[in-house]
mmCIF file of C-alpha atoms in Angstrom:
data_model
loop_
_atom_site.group_PDB
_atom_site.id
_atom_site.type_symbol
_atom_site.label_atom_id
_atom_site.label_comp_id
_atom_site.label_asym_id
_atom_site.label_seq_id
_atom_site.Cartn_x
_atom_site.Cartn_y
_atom_site.Cartn_z
ATOM 1 C CA UNK A 1 0.000 0.000 0.000
ATOM 2 C CA UNK A 2 1.189 3.500 -0.809
ATOM 3 C CA UNK A 3 0.399 6.299 1.586
ATOM 4 C CA UNK A 4 -0.126 9.758 0.133
ATOM 5 C CA UNK A 5 -0.430 12.874 2.252
ATOM 6 C CA UNK A 6 -3.824 14.494 1.790
ATOM 7 C CA UNK A 7 -4.562 18.186 2.386
ATOM 8 C CA UNK A 8 -6.395 18.812 5.618
ATOM 9 C CA UNK A 9 -10.130 19.390 5.412
ATOM 10 C CA UNK A 10 -11.097 23.011 6.006
ATOM 11 C CA UNK A 11 -12.994 24.207 9.038
ATOM 12 C CA UNK A 12 -16.603 23.206 8.174
ATOM 13 C CA UNK A 13 -17.741 26.735 8.936
ATOM 14 C CA UNK A 14 -15.261 28.092 6.382
ATOM 15 C CA UNK A 15 -17.026 26.231 3.569
ATOM 16 C CA UNK A 16 -20.310 27.956 4.342
ATOM 17 C CA UNK A 17 -18.600 31.328 4.781
ATOM 18 C CA UNK A 18 -16.918 31.063 1.391
ATOM 19 C CA UNK A 19 -20.204 30.107 -0.269
ATOM 20 C CA UNK A 20 -22.130 32.978 1.315
ATOM 21 C CA UNK A 21 -19.386 35.504 0.587
ATOM 22 C CA UNK A 22 -19.322 34.733 -3.131
ATOM 23 C CA UNK A 23 -22.924 33.804 -3.968
ATOM 24 C CA UNK A 24 -24.285 37.359 -4.470
ATOM 25 C CA UNK A 25 -21.734 37.839 -7.229
ATOM 26 C CA UNK A 26 -23.634 35.131 -9.111
ATOM 27 C CA UNK A 27 -27.252 35.224 -8.007
ATOM 28 C CA UNK A 28 -27.812 38.961 -8.292
ATOM 29 C CA UNK A 29 -28.271 38.244 -12.010
ATOM 30 C CA UNK A 30 -31.749 36.831 -11.282
ATOM 31 C CA UNK A 31 -32.984 40.183 -9.967
ATOM 32 C CA UNK A 32 -31.324 42.901 -12.035
ATOM 33 C CA UNK A 33 -32.978 44.583 -15.051
ATOM 34 C CA UNK A 34 -29.996 43.854 -17.319
ATOM 35 C CA UNK A 35 -30.884 40.163 -17.431
ATOM 36 C CA UNK A 36 -34.358 40.680 -18.830
ATOM 37 C CA UNK A 37 -33.117 43.392 -21.182
ATOM 38 C CA UNK A 38 -30.434 41.223 -22.760
ATOM 39 C CA UNK A 39 -32.391 37.979 -22.885
ATOM 40 C CA UNK A 40 -35.553 39.502 -24.312
ATOM 41 C CA UNK A 41 -33.378 41.223 -26.900
ATOM 42 C CA UNK A 42 -32.226 37.715 -27.833
ATOM 43 C CA UNK A 43 -35.868 36.715 -28.414
ATOM 44 C CA UNK A 44 -37.191 35.365 -25.102
ATOM 45 C CA UNK A 45 -40.407 36.538 -23.470
ATOM 46 C CA UNK A 46 -40.057 38.566 -20.256
ATOM 47 C CA UNK A 47 -40.664 37.007 -16.862
ATOM 48 C CA UNK A 48 -40.099 33.404 -15.863
ATOM 49 C CA UNK A 49 -39.002 32.331 -19.339
ATOM 50 C CA UNK A 50 -35.921 34.498 -18.928
ATOM 51 C CA UNK A 51 -35.042 32.713 -15.682
ATOM 52 C CA UNK A 52 -35.724 29.156 -16.853
ATOM 53 C CA UNK A 53 -34.007 29.515 -20.215
ATOM 54 C CA UNK A 54 -31.185 31.676 -18.891
ATOM 55 C CA UNK A 55 -30.153 29.252 -16.181
ATOM 56 C CA UNK A 56 -30.675 26.038 -18.160
ATOM 57 C CA UNK A 57 -29.271 27.119 -21.545
ATOM 58 C CA UNK A 58 -25.793 25.859 -20.660
ATOM 59 C CA UNK A 59 -27.251 22.325 -20.693
ATOM 60 C CA UNK A 60 -28.609 22.775 -24.234
ATOM 61 C CA UNK A 61 -32.213 22.709 -25.464
ATOM 62 C CA UNK A 62 -33.433 20.607 -22.542
ATOM 63 C CA UNK A 63 -37.072 19.842 -21.866
ATOM 64 C CA UNK A 64 -39.237 20.759 -18.870
ATOM 65 C CA UNK A 65 -38.418 17.546 -17.019
ATOM 66 C CA UNK A 66 -34.710 18.333 -16.896
ATOM 67 C CA UNK A 67 -35.351 21.921 -15.800
ATOM 68 C CA UNK A 68 -37.771 20.813 -13.084
ATOM 69 C CA UNK A 69 -35.352 18.165 -11.817
ATOM 70 C CA UNK A 70 -32.267 20.349 -11.722
ATOM 71 C CA UNK A 71 -33.891 23.537 -10.426
ATOM 72 C CA UNK A 72 -35.753 21.388 -7.855
ATOM 73 C CA UNK A 73 -38.259 23.771 -6.245
ATOM 74 C CA UNK A 74 -40.391 25.079 -9.127
ATOM 75 C CA UNK A 75 -43.853 23.882 -10.038
ATOM 76 C CA UNK A 76 -43.567 21.501 -13.009
ATOM 77 C CA UNK A 77 -46.655 23.087 -14.539
ATOM 78 C CA UNK A 78 -45.031 26.525 -14.552
ATOM 79 C CA UNK A 79 -41.803 25.197 -16.033
ATOM 80 C CA UNK A 80 -43.732 23.445 -18.806
ATOM 81 C CA UNK A 81 -45.368 26.720 -19.846
ATOM 82 C CA UNK A 82 -41.993 28.179 -20.783
ATOM 83 C CA UNK A 83 -39.781 25.223 -21.718
ATOM 84 C CA UNK A 84 -39.269 24.050 -24.457
ATOM 85 C CA UNK A 85 -41.084 27.029 -26.033
ATOM 86 C CA UNK A 86 -38.103 29.204 -25.134
ATOM 87 C CA UNK A 87 -35.902 27.291 -27.586
ATOM 88 C CA UNK A 88 -38.236 28.171 -30.459
ATOM 89 C CA UNK A 89 -37.538 31.857 -29.747
ATOM 90 C CA UNK A 90 -33.806 31.794 -29.072
ATOM 91 C CA UNK A 91 -31.160 29.099 -29.268
ATOM 92 C CA UNK A 92 -29.321 28.012 -26.116
ATOM 93 C CA UNK A 93 -26.141 29.515 -27.572
ATOM 94 C CA UNK A 94 -27.831 32.890 -28.022
ATOM 95 C CA UNK A 95 -29.192 32.750 -24.481
ATOM 96 C CA UNK A 96 -25.798 31.850 -22.986
ATOM 97 C CA UNK A 97 -24.182 34.784 -24.800
ATOM 98 C CA UNK A 98 -26.906 37.203 -23.723
ATOM 99 C CA UNK A 99 -26.755 36.058 -20.109
ATOM 100 C CA UNK A 100 -23.013 36.585 -19.858
ATOM 101 C CA UNK A 101 -23.419 40.052 -21.361
ATOM 102 C CA UNK A 102 -26.116 40.806 -18.777
ATOM 103 C CA UNK A 103 -23.894 39.595 -15.941
ATOM 104 C CA UNK A 104 -20.993 41.738 -17.155
ATOM 105 C CA UNK A 105 -23.223 44.800 -17.410
ATOM 106 C CA UNK A 106 -24.936 44.311 -14.059
ATOM 107 C CA UNK A 107 -21.749 43.562 -12.105
ATOM 108 C CA UNK A 108 -19.971 46.530 -13.664
ATOM 109 C CA UNK A 109 -22.859 48.827 -12.714
ATOM 110 C CA UNK A 110 -23.274 47.451 -9.190
ATOM 111 C CA UNK A 111 -19.555 47.534 -8.442
ATOM 112 C CA UNK A 112 -19.517 51.239 -9.301
ATOM 113 C CA UNK A 113 -18.689 51.502 -12.978
ATOM 114 C CA UNK A 114 -15.863 50.602 -15.322
ATOM 115 C CA UNK A 115 -13.084 51.932 -13.095
ATOM 116 C CA UNK A 116 -14.325 50.025 -10.032
ATOM 117 C CA UNK A 117 -14.812 46.852 -12.085
ATOM 118 C CA UNK A 118 -11.167 47.135 -13.196
ATOM 119 C CA UNK A 119 -9.918 47.203 -9.591
ATOM 120 C CA UNK A 120 -7.240 44.622 -8.744
ATOM 121 C CA UNK A 121 -9.524 42.992 -6.175
ATOM 122 C CA UNK A 122 -11.920 41.946 -8.941
ATOM 123 C CA UNK A 123 -9.177 40.228 -10.918
ATOM 124 C CA UNK A 124 -7.674 38.700 -7.773
ATOM 125 C CA UNK A 125 -10.940 37.147 -6.629
ATOM 126 C CA UNK A 126 -11.709 35.948 -10.148
ATOM 127 C CA UNK A 127 -8.323 34.274 -10.271
ATOM 128 C CA UNK A 128 -8.846 32.579 -6.909
ATOM 129 C CA UNK A 129 -12.249 31.275 -7.987
ATOM 130 C CA UNK A 130 -10.814 30.013 -11.269
ATOM 131 C CA UNK A 131 -8.139 28.123 -9.333
ATOM 132 C CA UNK A 132 -10.751 26.704 -6.950
ATOM 133 C CA UNK A 133 -12.758 25.434 -9.910
ATOM 134 C CA UNK A 134 -9.849 23.395 -11.286
ATOM 135 C CA UNK A 135 -10.676 20.525 -8.893
ATOM 136 C CA UNK A 136 -14.451 20.443 -9.451
ATOM 137 C CA UNK A 137 -15.853 17.263 -11.008
ATOM 138 C CA UNK A 138 -19.044 16.815 -12.989
ATOM 139 C CA UNK A 139 -20.318 13.443 -11.743
ATOM 140 C CA UNK A 140 -23.854 13.819 -10.408
ATOM 141 C CA UNK A 141 -23.826 17.606 -10.889
ATOM 142 C CA UNK A 142 -25.729 18.376 -14.103
ATOM 143 C CA UNK A 143 -26.184 22.137 -13.759
ATOM 144 C CA UNK A 144 -22.526 22.564 -12.914
ATOM 145 C CA UNK A 145 -21.520 20.264 -15.780
ATOM 146 C CA UNK A 146 -23.412 22.325 -18.331
ATOM 147 C CA UNK A 147 -21.795 25.561 -17.183
ATOM 148 C CA UNK A 148 -18.371 23.931 -16.903
ATOM 149 C CA UNK A 149 -18.501 23.152 -20.636
ATOM 150 C CA UNK A 150 -18.640 26.876 -21.398
ATOM 151 C CA UNK A 151 -15.373 28.710 -22.094
ATOM 152 C CA UNK A 152 -13.945 30.936 -19.397
ATOM 153 C CA UNK A 153 -14.403 34.623 -20.210
ATOM 154 C CA UNK A 154 -11.156 36.544 -20.669
ATOM 155 C CA UNK A 155 -12.211 39.778 -18.954
ATOM 156 C CA UNK A 156 -11.964 40.075 -15.128
ATOM 157 C CA UNK A 157 -15.665 40.774 -14.529
ATOM 158 C CA UNK A 158 -16.741 37.904 -16.761
ATOM 159 C CA UNK A 159 -14.281 35.540 -15.069
ATOM 160 C CA UNK A 160 -15.489 36.603 -11.642
ATOM 161 C CA UNK A 161 -19.114 35.898 -12.538
ATOM 162 C CA UNK A 162 -18.346 32.601 -14.281
ATOM 163 C CA UNK A 163 -16.267 31.345 -11.360
ATOM 164 C CA UNK A 164 -18.971 32.302 -8.864
ATOM 165 C CA UNK A 165 -21.539 30.588 -11.099
ATOM 166 C CA UNK A 166 -19.598 27.318 -11.317
ATOM 167 C CA UNK A 167 -19.091 27.160 -7.559
ATOM 168 C CA UNK A 168 -22.719 28.042 -6.880
ATOM 169 C CA UNK A 169 -24.157 25.433 -9.249
ATOM 170 C CA UNK A 170 -21.669 22.773 -8.060
ATOM 171 C CA UNK A 171 -22.787 23.285 -4.475
ATOM 172 C CA UNK A 172 -26.426 23.573 -5.552
ATOM 173 C CA UNK A 173 -26.365 20.204 -7.299
ATOM 174 C CA UNK A 174 -25.017 18.681 -4.079
ATOM 175 C CA UNK A 175 -27.764 20.393 -2.089
ATOM 176 C CA UNK A 176 -30.460 18.818 -4.257
ATOM 177 C CA UNK A 177 -28.921 15.389 -3.632
ATOM 178 C CA UNK A 178 -29.015 16.033 0.123
ATOM 179 C CA UNK A 179 -32.669 17.085 -0.055
ATOM 180 C CA UNK A 180 -33.534 13.867 -1.863
ATOM 181 C CA UNK A 181 -31.662 11.837 0.754
ATOM 182 C CA UNK A 182 -33.752 13.443 3.487
ATOM 183 C CA UNK A 183 -37.019 12.831 1.640
ATOM 184 C CA UNK A 184 -37.904 16.452 0.989
ATOM 185 C CA UNK A 185 -39.580 17.516 -2.223
ATOM 186 C CA UNK A 186 -38.375 20.735 -3.788
ATOM 187 C CA UNK A 187 -41.428 22.610 -2.546
ATOM 188 C CA UNK A 188 -41.078 21.233 0.991
ATOM 189 C CA UNK A 189 -37.400 22.179 1.044
ATOM 190 C CA UNK A 190 -38.350 25.688 -0.052
ATOM 191 C CA UNK A 191 -40.952 25.902 2.701
ATOM 192 C CA UNK A 192 -38.515 24.805 5.403
ATOM 193 C CA UNK A 193 -36.104 27.441 4.124
ATOM 194 C CA UNK A 194 -38.841 30.077 4.278
ATOM 195 C CA UNK A 195 -39.546 28.973 7.848
ATOM 196 C CA UNK A 196 -35.974 29.828 8.877
ATOM 197 C CA UNK A 197 -36.777 33.504 8.408
ATOM 198 C CA UNK A 198 -33.618 33.929 6.336
ATOM 199 C CA UNK A 199 -35.009 33.325 2.857
ATOM 200 C CA UNK A 200 -37.757 34.585 0.578
ATOM 201 C CA UNK A 201 -40.808 35.986 2.277
ATOM 202 C CA UNK A 202 -43.493 33.299 2.085
ATOM 203 C CA UNK A 203 -45.852 34.948 -0.456
ATOM 204 C CA UNK A 204 -42.871 35.737 -2.683
ATOM 205 C CA UNK A 205 -41.547 32.176 -2.500
ATOM 206 C CA UNK A 206 -44.897 30.655 -3.434
ATOM 207 C CA UNK A 207 -45.512 33.081 -6.279
ATOM 208 C CA UNK A 208 -42.017 32.997 -7.764
ATOM 209 C CA UNK A 209 -41.910 29.211 -7.705
ATOM 210 C CA UNK A 210 -45.415 28.893 -9.164
ATOM 211 C CA UNK A 211 -47.192 26.753 -6.573
ATOM 212 C CA UNK A 212 -50.983 26.933 -6.243
ATOM 213 C CA UNK A 213 -52.599 27.652 -2.881
ATOM 214 C CA UNK A 214 -53.726 24.017 -2.664
ATOM 215 C CA UNK A 215 -50.252 22.651 -3.412
ATOM 216 C CA UNK A 216 -48.636 25.071 -0.995
ATOM 217 C CA UNK A 217 -51.023 24.208 1.839
ATOM 218 C CA UNK A 218 -50.545 20.485 1.225
ATOM 219 C CA UNK A 219 -46.774 20.922 1.506
ATOM 220 C CA UNK A 220 -47.076 22.620 4.882
ATOM 221 C CA UNK A 221 -49.422 19.864 6.026
ATOM 222 C CA UNK A 222 -46.926 17.147 5.095
ATOM 223 C CA UNK A 223 -44.155 18.951 6.946
ATOM 224 C CA UNK A 224 -46.381 19.289 10.002
ATOM 225 C CA UNK A 225 -47.165 15.554 9.889
ATOM 226 C CA UNK A 226 -43.418 14.879 9.993
ATOM 227 C CA UNK A 227 -43.084 17.134 13.019
ATOM 228 C CA UNK A 228 -40.850 19.591 11.183
ATOM 229 C CA UNK A 229 -43.114 22.648 11.409
ATOM 230 C CA UNK A 230 -45.917 23.910 13.597
ATOM 231 C CA UNK A 231 -48.043 26.758 12.254
ATOM 232 C CA UNK A 232 -45.464 27.268 9.511
ATOM 233 C CA UNK A 233 -42.637 27.721 12.004
ATOM 234 C CA UNK A 234 -39.776 25.264 12.357
ATOM 235 C CA UNK A 235 -39.991 22.945 15.320
ATOM 236 C CA UNK A 236 -36.848 21.785 17.097
ATOM 237 C CA UNK A 237 -36.774 18.814 14.739
ATOM 238 C CA UNK A 238 -37.162 21.148 11.784
ATOM 239 C CA UNK A 239 -34.321 23.347 12.963
ATOM 240 C CA UNK A 240 -32.115 20.282 13.361
ATOM 241 C CA UNK A 241 -33.022 19.136 9.864
ATOM 242 C CA UNK A 242 -32.186 22.506 8.327
ATOM 243 C CA UNK A 243 -28.836 22.525 10.105
ATOM 244 C CA UNK A 244 -28.157 18.975 8.912
ATOM 245 C CA UNK A 245 -29.057 19.893 5.318
ATOM 246 C CA UNK A 246 -26.566 22.739 5.275
ATOM 247 C CA UNK A 247 -23.852 20.764 7.059
ATOM 248 C CA UNK A 248 -24.175 17.826 4.657
ATOM 249 C CA UNK A 249 -24.176 20.145 1.660
ATOM 250 C CA UNK A 250 -21.026 21.823 2.943
ATOM 251 C CA UNK A 251 -19.439 18.395 3.498
ATOM 252 C CA UNK A 252 -20.028 17.620 -0.181
ATOM 253 C CA UNK A 253 -18.635 21.009 -1.195
ATOM 254 C CA UNK A 254 -15.221 21.103 0.448
ATOM 255 C CA UNK A 255 -13.027 20.248 -2.561
ATOM 256 C CA UNK A 256 -12.396 23.772 -3.905
ATOM 257 C CA UNK A 257 -11.544 25.116 -0.455
ATOM 258 C CA UNK A 258 -9.313 22.161 0.412
ATOM 259 C CA UNK A 259 -7.497 22.883 -2.833
ATOM 260 C CA UNK A 260 -7.057 26.572 -2.054
ATOM 261 C CA UNK A 261 -6.060 25.940 1.549
ATOM 262 C CA UNK A 262 -6.996 28.044 4.587
ATOM 263 C CA UNK A 263 -5.110 31.234 3.680
ATOM 264 C CA UNK A 264 -6.431 31.550 0.144
ATOM 265 C CA UNK A 265 -9.925 30.508 1.268
ATOM 266 C CA UNK A 266 -9.830 33.252 3.895
ATOM 267 C CA UNK A 267 -8.822 35.671 1.136
ATOM 268 C CA UNK A 268 -11.817 34.539 -0.939
ATOM 269 C CA UNK A 269 -14.083 35.249 2.027
ATOM 270 C CA UNK A 270 -12.484 38.658 2.579
ATOM 271 C CA UNK A 271 -12.706 39.738 -1.055
ATOM 272 C CA UNK A 272 -16.090 38.101 -1.581
ATOM 273 C CA UNK A 273 -17.646 39.905 1.385
ATOM 274 C CA UNK A 274 -16.153 43.185 0.215
ATOM 275 C CA UNK A 275 -17.391 42.934 -3.378
ATOM 276 C CA UNK A 276 -20.712 41.301 -2.493
ATOM 277 C CA UNK A 277 -21.324 44.016 0.083
ATOM 278 C CA UNK A 278 -20.818 46.636 -2.606
ATOM 279 C CA UNK A 279 -23.203 44.817 -4.941
ATOM 280 C CA UNK A 280 -25.905 44.464 -2.291
ATOM 281 C CA UNK A 281 -25.556 48.059 -1.119
ATOM 282 C CA UNK A 282 -25.945 49.227 -4.723
ATOM 283 C CA UNK A 283 -29.413 47.649 -4.891
ATOM 284 C CA UNK A 284 -28.805 44.223 -6.397
ATOM 285 C CA UNK A 285 -31.878 42.804 -4.670
ATOM 286 C CA UNK A 286 -35.322 44.421 -4.668
ATOM 287 C CA UNK A 287 -37.037 45.367 -1.440
ATOM 288 C CA UNK A 288 -39.853 43.215 -0.104
ATOM 289 C CA UNK A 289 -38.493 39.923 -1.419
ATOM 290 C CA UNK A 290 -36.256 38.545 1.331
ATOM 291 C CA UNK A 291 -36.942 38.288 5.027
ATOM 292 C CA UNK A 292 -34.725 40.589 7.033
ATOM 293 C CA UNK A 293 -33.195 42.250 3.983
#
């Protein structure tokens, strides 16, 4: 037998900190006007079609079943109203190009303009994320795999967004696997997240994800039967489950941070919090959508 030294696993809390520090640099794109402007200019209809097609286009002209499965918490009926119709209006390649252009434009604006977007911190964080992504693998991670097939942008802002996107979708694919292991449907997982008070406001979550009142009420009832919620508030068992979901997701998401090591991971957190804070303060997210925001 040959023994090979392995890099030490990072502090479990560091994995979550790195994820939270970087995620706004990716997910702001779902809320900014640039996304709808660029993707409707490519031929899509405004609204949910922009979201479904924009996020799934990296996987090709997939059908509603693939979108429902990989996105996890949307009503299948709502997905089916927009996919595959989206691909009759714009090709996946056109959508991918338009989405990257939207991300470049929105990040540049939110960071403070062209001069701020050219700051060395932007290039440094983009480089760290690109290095972190070199150890990511595609097995069992379809949304990540689709985006990983796309070429890396050459400009610093584009690289920053692409790196944040790869890390976000890689972790997100793992999170869906953890939800399945714990027997939660996508809607039920969304509802338990709402019940933490650190997610979408409940009416927003139901509306954005397309669930009917009957479906939504049935989900809460199933969670109550499992002892996870009481009057739409997490019980002790529900709080434990939510903590376990995040801990298991982080455990499946350590590879990029093990690769970077503690010092470079800490630098990602430092730069990510700095740039994400700028993006959030500049109005990346609309009011009245998130609890406590």
